[in-house]
Coordinates of C-alpha atoms and ligand atoms in Angstrom, one line a residue:
Chain A
M145 CA 4.7 -12.0 -27.5
S146 CA 6.8 -10.8 -24.6
D147 CA 9.5 -13.4 -25.7
A148 CA 10.0 -12.2 -29.0
P149 CA 13.6 -10.5 -29.7
V150 CA 13.8 -6.9 -29.1
Q151 CA 15.5 -4.5 -30.9
L152 CA 16.5 -0.7 -30.1
D153 CA 17.2 1.4 -33.0
V154 CA 18.3 5.1 -32.4
H155 CA 18.5 6.7 -35.8
D156 CA 20.0 10.3 -36.4
V157 CA 18.4 11.6 -33.0
T158 CA 18.9 15.2 -32.3
V159 CA 17.2 16.8 -29.1
T160 CA 17.0 20.3 -28.5
Y161 CA 15.4 21.5 -25.2
P162 CA 12.9 24.5 -25.3
N163 CA 15.4 26.9 -24.2
G164 CA 17.4 26.1 -27.4
N165 CA 20.0 24.1 -25.7
T166 CA 20.8 21.0 -28.2
A167 CA 21.8 18.3 -26.0
L168 CA 22.0 15.5 -28.4
Q169 CA 22.8 15.8 -32.3
D170 CA 22.5 13.1 -34.8
A171 CA 23.0 10.3 -32.2
S172 CA 22.9 7.1 -33.6
F173 CA 23.2 3.4 -32.5
R174 CA 21.4 0.2 -32.6
L175 CA 21.2 -2.8 -30.1
D176 CA 19.7 -6.2 -30.1
G177 CA 18.1 -8.4 -27.0
G178 CA 20.6 -10.2 -25.0
T179 CA 22.9 -7.3 -24.1
I180 CA 24.2 -5.3 -21.2
C181 CA 25.2 -2.1 -22.9
A182 CA 26.9 0.9 -21.0
L183 CA 26.1 4.4 -21.6
V184 CA 29.1 6.4 -21.0
G185 CA 29.9 10.1 -21.1
I186 CA 30.7 13.0 -18.8
N187 CA 28.2 14.8 -17.0
G188 CA 26.2 17.0 -19.3
S189 CA 27.2 14.6 -22.2
G190 CA 23.6 13.8 -22.9
K191 CA 23.0 10.5 -21.3
S192 CA 19.9 11.2 -19.5
T193 CA 18.4 12.8 -22.6
L194 CA 19.1 10.0 -24.5
F195 CA 17.1 8.0 -21.9
K196 CA 14.4 10.6 -22.2
A197 CA 14.4 10.3 -25.9
I198 CA 14.1 6.6 -25.9
M199 CA 11.3 6.6 -23.1
G200 CA 9.4 9.2 -25.3
F201 CA 9.6 11.7 -22.6
V202 CA 11.2 14.5 -25.2
R203 CA 10.4 14.3 -28.8
P204 CA 13.6 14.4 -30.8
S205 CA 13.5 17.3 -33.2
K206 CA 15.1 15.4 -35.7
G207 CA 15.5 11.5 -36.4
S208 CA 13.6 8.5 -34.6
V209 CA 13.7 6.0 -31.9
Q210 CA 12.4 2.6 -33.2
I211 CA 11.6 -0.1 -30.8
S212 CA 11.2 -3.7 -32.3
H213 CA 10.5 -1.9 -35.6
G214 CA 7.4 0.2 -33.8
T215 CA 7.5 3.7 -32.3
V216 CA 8.3 4.2 -28.7
A217 CA 4.4 4.8 -27.8
A218 CA 3.6 1.5 -29.4
A219 CA 6.4 0.1 -27.1
Q220 CA 5.2 1.7 -24.0
K221 CA 1.7 0.0 -24.8
R222 CA 3.0 -3.0 -24.9
N223 CA 5.0 -2.6 -21.4
L224 CA 8.2 -3.2 -23.4
I225 CA 10.6 -0.3 -21.7
A226 CA 11.3 -0.2 -18.1
Y227 CA 13.1 2.4 -16.4
V228 CA 15.1 2.5 -13.0
P229 CA 15.3 6.0 -12.1
Q230 CA 18.3 7.4 -10.5
S231 CA 18.0 7.9 -6.5
E232 CA 17.7 11.7 -6.7
E233 CA 14.6 11.4 -8.9
V234 CA 12.2 9.7 -6.3
D235 CA 10.6 11.2 -3.3
W236 CA 11.7 8.9 -0.6
T237 CA 9.4 10.5 2.1
F238 CA 6.2 9.4 -0.1
P239 CA 3.7 7.2 1.8
V240 CA 3.9 3.9 -0.2
S241 CA 5.3 0.7 0.8
V242 CA 7.9 -1.5 -1.1
W243 CA 4.9 -3.7 -2.2
D244 CA 3.1 -0.7 -3.7
V245 CA 6.1 0.5 -5.6
V246 CA 6.7 -2.8 -7.5
M247 CA 3.1 -3.1 -8.1
M248 CA 3.3 0.2 -10.1
G249 CA 5.3 -1.9 -12.6
R250 CA 2.2 -3.8 -13.2
Y251 CA 0.0 -0.8 -13.9
G252 CA -0.1 -1.1 -17.6
Y253 CA -1.6 -4.8 -17.3
L254 CA -4.4 -3.9 -14.9
N255 CA -7.9 -3.1 -15.8
F256 CA -9.6 0.3 -15.7
L257 CA -9.5 0.4 -11.7
R258 CA -6.1 -1.0 -11.5
I259 CA -7.1 -3.6 -9.0
P260 CA -4.4 -6.4 -8.9
R261 CA -5.3 -9.9 -9.9
A262 CA -3.9 -12.9 -8.1
E263 CA -1.3 -13.2 -11.0
D264 CA 0.1 -9.7 -10.6
R265 CA 0.5 -10.4 -7.1
R266 CA 2.5 -13.7 -7.8
I267 CA 4.7 -11.5 -10.4
V268 CA 5.2 -8.9 -7.8
E269 CA 6.0 -11.4 -5.1
E270 CA 8.4 -13.2 -7.7
S271 CA 10.0 -10.3 -8.6
L272 CA 10.8 -9.1 -5.0
A273 CA 12.1 -12.6 -4.3
R274 CA 14.6 -12.3 -7.3
V275 CA 16.2 -9.1 -5.9
G276 CA 16.2 -10.5 -2.5
M277 CA 13.9 -7.9 -1.1
L278 CA 10.8 -10.1 -0.2
D279 CA 11.1 -9.7 3.5
F280 CA 11.1 -5.8 3.3
R281 CA 7.6 -5.8 1.3
D282 CA 6.0 -3.8 4.0
R283 CA 8.5 -1.2 4.5
Q284 CA 8.0 2.5 3.8
I285 CA 10.6 2.8 0.8
G286 CA 12.4 5.7 2.8
E287 CA 13.2 3.1 5.4
L288 CA 15.5 1.2 3.2
S289 CA 19.6 1.6 2.5
G290 CA 20.7 3.0 -0.9
G291 CA 21.5 -0.5 -2.5
Q292 CA 18.1 -1.7 -1.2
K293 CA 16.3 1.3 -2.6
K294 CA 17.9 0.4 -6.1
R295 CA 17.0 -3.3 -5.8
V296 CA 13.1 -2.4 -5.3
F297 CA 13.0 -0.3 -8.5
L298 CA 14.7 -3.1 -10.1
A299 CA 12.2 -5.3 -9.2
R300 CA 9.6 -2.9 -10.4
A301 CA 11.4 -3.3 -14.0
L302 CA 11.0 -7.0 -13.5
A303 CA 7.4 -6.8 -12.7
Q304 CA 6.9 -4.5 -15.5
R305 CA 8.2 -7.6 -17.7
G306 CA 10.3 -4.9 -19.7
R307 CA 12.4 -6.3 -22.4
I308 CA 14.3 -3.1 -22.4
I309 CA 15.4 -1.8 -18.9
L310 CA 17.0 1.6 -18.9
L311 CA 19.3 2.2 -15.9
D312 CA 20.3 5.4 -14.9
E313 CA 23.4 5.3 -12.6
P314 CA 22.7 2.5 -11.0
F315 CA 25.6 2.1 -8.7
T316 CA 25.7 5.5 -7.4
G317 CA 25.3 5.5 -3.8
V318 CA 25.3 1.4 -3.5
D319 CA 27.3 -0.8 -1.5
V320 CA 30.0 -3.0 -3.2
Q321 CA 27.9 -6.1 -2.3
T322 CA 24.7 -4.9 -3.7
E323 CA 26.5 -4.0 -6.9
S324 CA 27.7 -7.5 -7.2
T325 CA 23.7 -8.6 -6.7
I326 CA 22.7 -6.1 -9.3
I327 CA 25.5 -7.0 -11.9
E328 CA 24.6 -10.6 -11.2
L329 CA 21.0 -10.1 -11.9
L330 CA 21.7 -8.2 -14.9
R331 CA 23.7 -11.2 -16.4
Q332 CA 20.7 -13.4 -15.7
L333 CA 18.5 -11.0 -17.7
R334 CA 20.9 -10.9 -20.5
T335 CA 20.8 -14.5 -20.8
E336 CA 17.0 -14.2 -20.7
G337 CA 17.2 -12.1 -23.8
H338 CA 16.6 -8.7 -22.2
L339 CA 18.2 -5.5 -23.6
M340 CA 19.9 -3.3 -20.8
L341 CA 21.2 0.0 -21.4
V342 CA 23.0 1.3 -18.2
S343 CA 24.2 4.8 -18.0
T344 CA 27.4 5.1 -15.7
H345 CA 30.5 7.2 -14.9
N346 CA 32.1 4.3 -13.2
L347 CA 34.4 3.4 -15.8
G348 CA 36.2 0.5 -14.1
S349 CA 33.0 -1.5 -13.7
V350 CA 31.9 -1.3 -17.6
P351 CA 34.5 -4.2 -18.6
E352 CA 33.2 -6.4 -15.7
F353 CA 29.9 -6.7 -16.9
C354 CA 28.9 -4.9 -20.1
D355 CA 29.4 -6.5 -23.5
Q356 CA 28.6 -3.4 -25.4
V357 CA 29.2 0.2 -25.0
V358 CA 27.8 3.4 -26.4
L359 CA 30.3 6.5 -25.7
V360 CA 28.6 10.0 -25.8
N361 CA 29.3 13.5 -25.7
R362 CA 26.5 15.7 -27.0
T363 CA 26.4 12.8 -29.9
V364 CA 27.5 9.1 -30.1
L365 CA 31.2 9.1 -30.5
A366 CA 31.5 5.3 -30.7
C367 CA 29.3 2.2 -30.4
G368 CA 30.0 -1.8 -30.2
P369 CA 31.6 -4.4 -28.3
T370 CA 33.4 -3.3 -25.2
L371 CA 36.7 -4.5 -26.2
E372 CA 36.5 -2.3 -29.5
V373 CA 35.0 0.6 -28.1
F374 CA 36.5 0.9 -24.6
T375 CA 40.0 1.9 -25.7
E376 CA 42.3 4.8 -24.3
Q377 CA 41.8 6.7 -27.5
N378 CA 38.2 6.5 -27.6
L379 CA 38.2 7.5 -23.7
T380 CA 40.3 10.4 -24.0
K381 CA 38.0 11.6 -26.8
A382 CA 35.0 11.3 -24.4
F383 CA 36.4 12.7 -21.6
G384 CA 38.8 15.0 -22.7
G385 CA 41.2 16.3 -19.7
V386 CA 39.0 15.0 -17.0
L387 CA 40.4 11.5 -16.6
R388 CA 43.1 11.0 -14.0
H389 CA 46.1 8.8 -15.0
F390 CA 48.5 6.5 -13.3
R391 CA 51.1 5.3 -16.0
F392 CA 53.1 2.4 -15.1
D393 CA 55.8 3.2 -17.7
E394 CA 56.2 6.8 -15.9
S395 CA 55.7 5.5 -12.3
T396 CA 58.2 3.9 -9.9
V397 CA 57.0 0.6 -11.0
Q398 CA 60.0 -1.4 -12.2
K399 CA 61.0 -4.7 -13.7
H400 CA 61.3 -6.5 -10.5
D401 CA 57.6 -5.7 -9.8
G402 CA 56.7 -8.1 -12.6
R403 CA 53.2 -8.5 -12.8
T404 CA 52.6 -8.5 -9.2
V405 CA 51.2 -4.9 -9.0
T406 CA 48.4 -4.5 -7.1
V407 CA 45.8 -1.4 -7.5
L408 CA 43.5 -0.6 -5.1
S409 CA 40.8 2.1 -5.0
D410 CA 37.8 2.9 -2.6
D411 CA 34.5 2.5 -4.3
E412 CA 35.2 2.7 -8.3
R413 CA 36.9 0.1 -10.0
P414 CA 39.8 1.1 -11.8
L415 CA 40.0 1.0 -15.5
V416 CA 43.3 -0.5 -16.9
F417 CA 44.8 -0.2 -20.4
G418 CA 47.6 -2.2 -21.8
K419 CA 50.2 -1.5 -24.5
G420 CA 48.8 0.8 -27.2
G421 CA 45.8 1.5 -25.3
H422 CA 43.9 -1.8 -25.2
L423 CA 41.4 -2.9 -22.5
E424 CA 42.6 -4.8 -19.6
F425 CA 40.3 -7.1 -17.4
S426 CA 40.4 -8.0 -14.0
Q427 CA 39.9 -11.4 -14.4
R428 CA 41.5 -13.8 -17.0
Q429 CA 38.7 -16.4 -16.3
G430 CA 36.4 -16.4 -19.3
R431 CA 38.8 -14.3 -21.4
E432 CA 41.5 -17.0 -22.1
E433 CA 41.0 -16.3 -26.0
I434 CA 42.3 -12.6 -25.5
V435 CA 45.1 -13.6 -23.1
K436 CA 46.2 -16.1 -25.7
Q437 CA 46.0 -13.8 -28.5
R438 CA 48.0 -11.1 -27.0
A439 CA 50.6 -13.6 -25.4
E440 CA 51.3 -14.2 -29.1
E441 CA 52.2 -10.7 -29.9
P442 CA 55.7 -9.8 -29.8
D443 CA 57.3 -8.2 -26.4
D444 CA 58.8 -5.0 -26.7
E445 CA 61.7 -5.5 -24.2
Chain B
M295 CA -28.3 20.4 28.9
I296 CA -29.2 18.0 26.2
E297 CA -31.9 20.1 25.1
T298 CA -29.5 23.0 24.7
L299 CA -27.2 20.9 22.7
L300 CA -29.9 19.7 20.4
T301 CA -31.3 23.3 19.6
P302 CA -29.2 23.4 16.5
L303 CA -30.8 20.5 15.1
H304 CA -34.4 21.8 15.4
Y305 CA -33.5 24.2 12.7
Q306 CA -33.6 23.1 9.1
Y307 CA -31.1 25.6 8.1
M308 CA -28.5 24.4 10.5
V309 CA -29.2 20.8 9.5
K310 CA -28.6 21.6 6.0
A311 CA -25.3 23.5 6.8
I312 CA -23.9 20.9 8.8
L313 CA -24.5 18.2 6.1
V314 CA -23.4 20.1 3.2
S315 CA -20.3 20.9 5.4
G316 CA -19.5 17.6 6.1
L317 CA -19.8 16.7 2.4
I318 CA -17.2 19.3 1.3
G319 CA -15.1 18.6 4.2
A320 CA -14.9 14.8 2.9
V321 CA -14.3 16.0 -0.7
C322 CA -11.5 18.3 0.3
A323 CA -10.0 16.0 2.4
F324 CA -9.8 13.3 -0.2
L325 CA -8.1 15.8 -2.5
S326 CA -5.9 17.0 0.2
C327 CA -4.0 13.7 0.2
F328 CA -3.0 14.4 -3.5
V329 CA -2.5 18.2 -2.9
T330 CA -0.1 17.7 -0.2
L331 CA 1.9 15.0 -1.6
K332 CA 2.1 16.6 -5.1
G333 CA 3.1 20.0 -3.6
W334 CA 0.3 21.8 -4.7
S335 CA -0.8 23.7 -1.7
L336 CA 0.0 27.0 -3.2
M337 CA -2.0 25.9 -6.4
G338 CA -4.7 25.1 -3.9
D339 CA -4.9 28.7 -2.6
A340 CA -4.4 30.3 -6.2
L341 CA -7.5 28.4 -7.7
S342 CA -9.6 29.1 -4.5
H343 CA -8.8 32.9 -5.2
A344 CA -8.9 32.8 -9.0
V345 CA -12.7 31.6 -8.8
V346 CA -13.8 34.9 -7.3
P347 CA -14.3 36.9 -10.7
G348 CA -16.2 33.9 -12.1
V349 CA -18.9 33.8 -9.2
A350 CA -19.2 37.6 -9.9
I351 CA -19.7 37.4 -13.4
A352 CA -22.0 34.0 -12.9
Y353 CA -24.3 36.2 -10.6
M354 CA -24.5 39.1 -13.0
A355 CA -25.3 37.2 -15.9
G356 CA -27.7 34.9 -14.0
L357 CA -25.6 31.6 -14.3
P358 CA -25.2 28.9 -11.8
F359 CA -22.2 30.3 -9.7
A360 CA -20.3 26.9 -10.0
L361 CA -20.0 27.4 -13.7
G362 CA -18.2 30.8 -13.9
A363 CA -16.1 29.9 -10.9
F364 CA -15.0 26.9 -12.6
L365 CA -14.3 28.6 -15.8
T366 CA -11.9 31.3 -14.2
G367 CA -10.5 28.7 -12.0
L368 CA -9.4 26.7 -15.1
L369 CA -8.5 30.0 -16.9
A370 CA -5.9 30.8 -14.2
A371 CA -4.4 27.6 -14.1
V372 CA -4.0 27.7 -17.9
G373 CA -2.6 31.2 -17.8
M374 CA -0.2 30.1 -14.8
G375 CA 1.0 27.1 -17.1
F376 CA 1.2 29.8 -20.2
V377 CA 3.3 32.2 -18.0
K378 CA 5.6 29.7 -16.7
K379 CA 6.5 28.2 -19.9
K380 CA 7.2 31.4 -21.6
T381 CA 9.3 32.9 -19.0
R382 CA 12.1 32.1 -16.7
L383 CA 10.2 33.1 -13.6
R384 CA 10.0 30.3 -10.8
E385 CA 6.6 28.7 -10.3
D386 CA 5.6 30.4 -7.0
A387 CA 6.0 34.0 -8.5
V388 CA 3.9 32.9 -11.5
I389 CA 1.1 31.6 -9.2
G390 CA 1.3 34.7 -6.9
V391 CA 1.1 37.0 -9.9
V392 CA -1.5 35.2 -11.5
F393 CA -3.9 34.4 -8.9
T394 CA -3.8 37.9 -7.1
S395 CA -4.7 39.4 -10.5
F396 CA -7.6 37.2 -10.8
F397 CA -8.9 37.9 -7.2
A398 CA -8.4 41.6 -7.6
L399 CA -10.2 41.4 -10.8
G400 CA -13.1 39.8 -8.9
L401 CA -13.0 42.4 -6.1
L402 CA -13.3 45.1 -8.8
L403 CA -16.1 43.5 -10.5
I404 CA -18.2 43.1 -7.3
S405 CA -17.6 46.7 -6.4
L406 CA -18.6 48.0 -9.6
Y407 CA -21.5 46.2 -10.1
P408 CA -22.9 45.5 -6.5
S409 CA -25.8 43.0 -7.6
G410 CA -27.3 40.2 -5.7
I411 CA -23.9 39.0 -4.0
D412 CA -22.4 40.3 -0.7
L413 CA -18.4 40.4 -1.1
R414 CA -18.4 38.8 2.5
T415 CA -20.1 35.7 1.2
I416 CA -17.5 35.0 -1.1
I417 CA -14.4 35.8 0.9
F418 CA -15.7 34.3 4.3
G419 CA -18.4 32.1 3.0
N420 CA -22.1 31.6 4.2
I421 CA -23.0 28.1 4.8
L422 CA -25.8 29.0 7.2
G423 CA -27.7 31.1 4.7
I424 CA -27.1 28.8 1.7
A425 CA -29.9 28.5 -1.0
D426 CA -31.1 25.2 -2.2
P427 CA -29.8 25.5 -6.0
D428 CA -26.5 26.3 -4.3
I429 CA -26.6 23.2 -2.5
W430 CA -27.4 21.1 -5.8
Q431 CA -24.6 22.6 -7.2
I432 CA -22.0 21.6 -4.3
V433 CA -23.6 18.2 -4.3
I434 CA -23.1 17.5 -8.0
I435 CA -19.7 18.8 -7.8
S436 CA -18.8 16.3 -4.8
A437 CA -20.4 13.8 -6.6
V438 CA -18.5 14.0 -9.7
T439 CA -15.2 14.6 -7.7
L440 CA -15.7 11.5 -5.5
T441 CA -16.4 9.4 -8.4
V442 CA -13.7 10.4 -10.5
L443 CA -11.4 10.1 -7.1
G444 CA -12.8 6.8 -6.4
L445 CA -12.1 5.3 -9.9
K446 CA -8.7 6.8 -10.7
W447 CA -7.0 7.5 -7.2
R448 CA -4.4 4.7 -8.1
D449 CA -3.4 6.4 -11.4
L450 CA -3.4 9.9 -9.7
L451 CA -1.3 8.4 -7.3
L452 CA 1.4 7.1 -9.5
F453 CA 1.4 10.3 -11.5
C454 CA 2.0 12.3 -7.9
F455 CA 4.6 9.7 -6.9
D456 CA 6.4 8.8 -10.3
P457 CA 5.4 10.7 -13.3
N458 CA 7.9 9.3 -15.3
Q459 CA 7.0 5.6 -14.5
A460 CA 3.4 6.5 -15.6
R461 CA 4.6 8.0 -18.7
A462 CA 6.7 4.9 -19.5
L463 CA 3.8 2.7 -18.8
G464 CA 1.9 5.1 -21.6
L465 CA -0.7 6.2 -19.2
N466 CA -1.4 9.9 -20.4
V467 CA 0.1 12.2 -17.8
T468 CA -1.1 15.3 -19.3
A469 CA -4.6 14.0 -18.7
L470 CA -4.0 13.0 -15.4
H471 CA -2.2 16.5 -14.9
F472 CA -5.3 18.3 -15.9
T473 CA -7.7 15.8 -14.1
L474 CA -6.1 16.5 -10.7
L475 CA -6.2 20.4 -11.7
T476 CA -9.8 20.1 -12.7
L477 CA -10.8 18.6 -9.4
L478 CA -9.1 21.1 -7.5
A479 CA -10.7 24.0 -9.1
A480 CA -14.2 22.4 -8.8
T481 CA -13.6 21.5 -5.3
A482 CA -12.3 24.9 -4.6
V483 CA -15.6 26.1 -6.0
A484 CA -17.8 24.0 -3.5
A485 CA -15.7 24.6 -0.9
L486 CA -16.2 28.6 -1.4
Q487 CA -19.7 28.5 0.1
T488 CA -18.6 26.8 3.3
V489 CA -15.4 28.6 4.4
G490 CA -14.8 31.3 1.9
A491 CA -12.1 31.9 -0.6
C492 CA -9.5 32.8 2.3
L493 CA -9.8 29.5 4.1
V494 CA -10.5 27.1 1.2
V495 CA -6.9 26.1 0.9
A496 CA -7.0 25.1 4.6
M497 CA -9.7 22.9 3.8
L498 CA -7.7 21.4 1.1
V499 CA -4.2 20.9 2.9
T500 CA -4.6 20.6 6.6
P501 CA -6.3 17.0 6.7
G502 CA -3.8 15.8 4.2
A503 CA -1.0 17.2 6.1
T504 CA -2.1 15.6 9.6
A505 CA -2.4 12.4 8.0
Y506 CA 0.7 12.3 6.5
L507 CA 2.2 12.7 9.9
L508 CA 0.3 9.9 11.3
T509 CA 1.2 7.2 8.6
D510 CA 3.4 5.8 5.9
R511 CA 0.6 4.4 4.0
F512 CA -1.3 6.2 1.3
G513 CA -4.5 4.0 2.1
K514 CA -4.3 4.9 5.8
M515 CA -3.7 8.4 4.9
L516 CA -6.8 8.9 2.9
A517 CA -8.8 7.2 5.4
I518 CA -7.6 9.5 8.3
A519 CA -8.0 12.7 6.2
V520 CA -11.3 11.9 5.1
S521 CA -12.5 10.9 8.5
M522 CA -10.9 14.1 9.7
G523 CA -12.0 16.4 7.2
T524 CA -15.5 15.1 7.6
G525 CA -15.7 15.3 11.5
T526 CA -14.2 18.4 11.7
S527 CA -16.6 20.0 9.2
L528 CA -19.6 18.6 11.0
V529 CA -18.6 19.5 14.3
G530 CA -17.5 22.8 13.2
A531 CA -20.8 23.9 11.7
Y532 CA -22.8 22.6 14.3
A533 CA -20.6 24.5 17.0
S534 CA -20.6 27.7 14.9
Y535 CA -24.5 28.0 16.3
F536 CA -23.3 28.3 19.7
F537 CA -20.3 30.7 19.2
D538 CA -22.5 32.6 16.6
G539 CA -19.4 32.8 14.9
S540 CA -18.1 32.0 11.4
T541 CA -18.8 28.4 10.4
G542 CA -15.4 28.4 8.2
G543 CA -13.5 30.0 11.3
C544 CA -15.1 26.8 13.5
I545 CA -14.0 24.3 11.2
V546 CA -10.5 25.4 10.4
V547 CA -9.7 26.0 13.9
L548 CA -10.8 22.6 14.8
Q549 CA -8.5 21.1 11.9
T550 CA -5.6 23.3 13.1
V551 CA -5.9 21.9 16.7
L552 CA -5.9 18.2 15.2
F553 CA -2.9 19.1 13.0
L554 CA -1.1 20.6 16.0
L555 CA -1.8 17.5 18.0
A556 CA -0.7 15.3 15.3
L557 CA 2.6 17.3 15.0
V558 CA 3.4 17.1 18.5
F559 CA 2.2 13.5 19.7
A560 CA 2.3 11.5 16.1
P561 CA 3.8 8.1 17.0
Q562 CA 6.7 8.1 14.2
H563 CA 6.8 11.6 12.8
G564 CA 5.8 13.8 15.7
M565 CA 8.0 16.0 17.3
L566 CA 8.0 13.9 20.7
A567 CA 8.7 10.7 18.5
A568 CA 11.5 12.6 16.8
R569 CA 13.0 13.7 20.2
A570 CA 12.6 10.2 21.9
K571 CA 14.5 8.8 18.7
R572 CA 17.2 11.3 19.0
L573 CA 17.9 10.6 22.9
A574 CA 17.7 6.8 22.2
A575 CA 20.3 7.1 19.4
Ligands
ADP810 N1 15.1 20.2 -19.1 C1 16.2 20.9 -19.6 N2 16.2 21.9 -20.2 C2 17.5 22.7 -20.9 N3 18.5 22.0 -21.0 C3 18.8 20.8 -20.5 C4 17.6 20.2 -19.8 N4 18.1 18.9 -19.1 C5 19.4 18.8 -19.6 N5 19.6 19.9 -20.3 C6 21.2 20.2 -20.8 O1 21.3 19.2 -21.8 C7 22.7 18.7 -21.6 C8 22.8 17.2 -21.5 O2 22.1 16.8 -20.1 P1 22.1 15.6 -19.5 O3 21.4 14.8 -20.7 O4 21.4 15.5 -18.5 O5 23.4 15.0 -19.5 P2 23.9 13.7 -18.3 O6 22.7 12.7 -18.0 O7 25.1 12.9 -19.4 O8 24.7 14.3 -17.3 C9 23.4 19.6 -20.5 O9 23.9 20.4 -20.9 C10 22.2 20.1 -19.9 O10 22.4 21.2 -19.0
MG811 MG1 22.3 12.0 -16.3

């Protein structure tokens, strides 16, 4: 049952908070299993609100969220949706160990008294091993680094066996190495048919690991494959004037630099657009088709 | 010497007082772990005061005091939730306004209709003079509370730690919220008899707070808090015979002493340990 393909269908969702603030209006998109989809938008654009609507924490005043052709409540009962919270949402001084937290992913499968069976312990152990945190199983959760904390909650989502995993800002406060570990794990999960929706404002990392993008600003502005949606025009629409630019044609970069220009940044990956605003990837490997196709376009110099 | 120490145990009223106090101490301590972790200390204080008008009305109407107390406690909790939802006031202001209104109403009722109950009994408790029917009410409340906590503490723990995860798993978070609130109100009612409305909150917070300083594991925290709550209540009630003082006062002073010891000497989270860590760094 848990290996059946999943589908997430957000249809015309409008969310109005009790204070009358409409955070999302007529938001629609559809995703199938086997994808890592980025949810991109400025602060306050409604990313978390969209998550809350998908998780069933807020009830849309209009429209509906359907998961594998059923309601959100039905999906919860089947443990289909797992959630990796933002670090700020967690009380890190709480007296629970890494093991306890990951076991909380199993509660939906446990009996009335929530006493774990051998099978549940095996799954928790396996999930911890998968994120490389098994050695930390007895640590209190506050005694971990930012990246380790993230991995523990990812392990909880794995232990829950959720087919849809929502990650709210997973790379905030995480070191580069953990970021790579998490990305690698998400890719594995994609091949296993999971559906991952990752909210982020780290634009540069999106082309690296997300195959689809949903752009939001109080509604869904665009959605679809990264290459089509992640264009300069669309991002300008989503972010307005808040993005910083470095335009090579206006810069001191000249012809003699050729293509040996190096772009450095401290923690966030840079996002680079080519002629006419199409997306550029940092690695040619695996993108041979795009490279070939663009090579055939006429040069303008 | 030994003879003197054993004197309290020759009196049946003392034995009853000691045992009932121990039971209440244990129940309050169990709950105190959730109260401290959820940040509901003020709520505990509020409920223990909000039950007072219920006690007054129940005595006047000749009903079991626990019933009336419990009802006004819940009414206050619902009232707080309602006011908070409908206004922009912060939670502490809402709690402060609602519980003092209930308490004031209780005082007014008692002074207007001075029937069987003594104001002092409600505010300071009177475990030494407790009547048998009241003991039964306390025993029933304690049994129900301990059963619910014993069966559902893992769900309540998840609710305190990460309500969103509880919701995502399809648990009924509203039900868990009201379960905890109801247990809190019920326990406040039971504790009223021992330590009185003013000190109930100490029983509902101090053991949990002390245990939290001593461990990083919830299981151990429960064990420490319950041992401490039970021990201090038994000893405090016993000792109050010699001091001829208030039972509630004795129990709470003992708990405070243990709390202060933990605050200073706790191996990881105590003040000395923190200083040692700072020096080592
Ligand atoms: N509980 C709430 N009550 C009222 N308004 C809210 C609430 N939560 C969020 N909002 C508002 O809804 C809008 C979208 O917020 P949010 O979904 O958190 O955005 P993001 O996660 O993209 O930063 C913001 O204007 C925010 O102020
Ligand atoms: Mg957000």
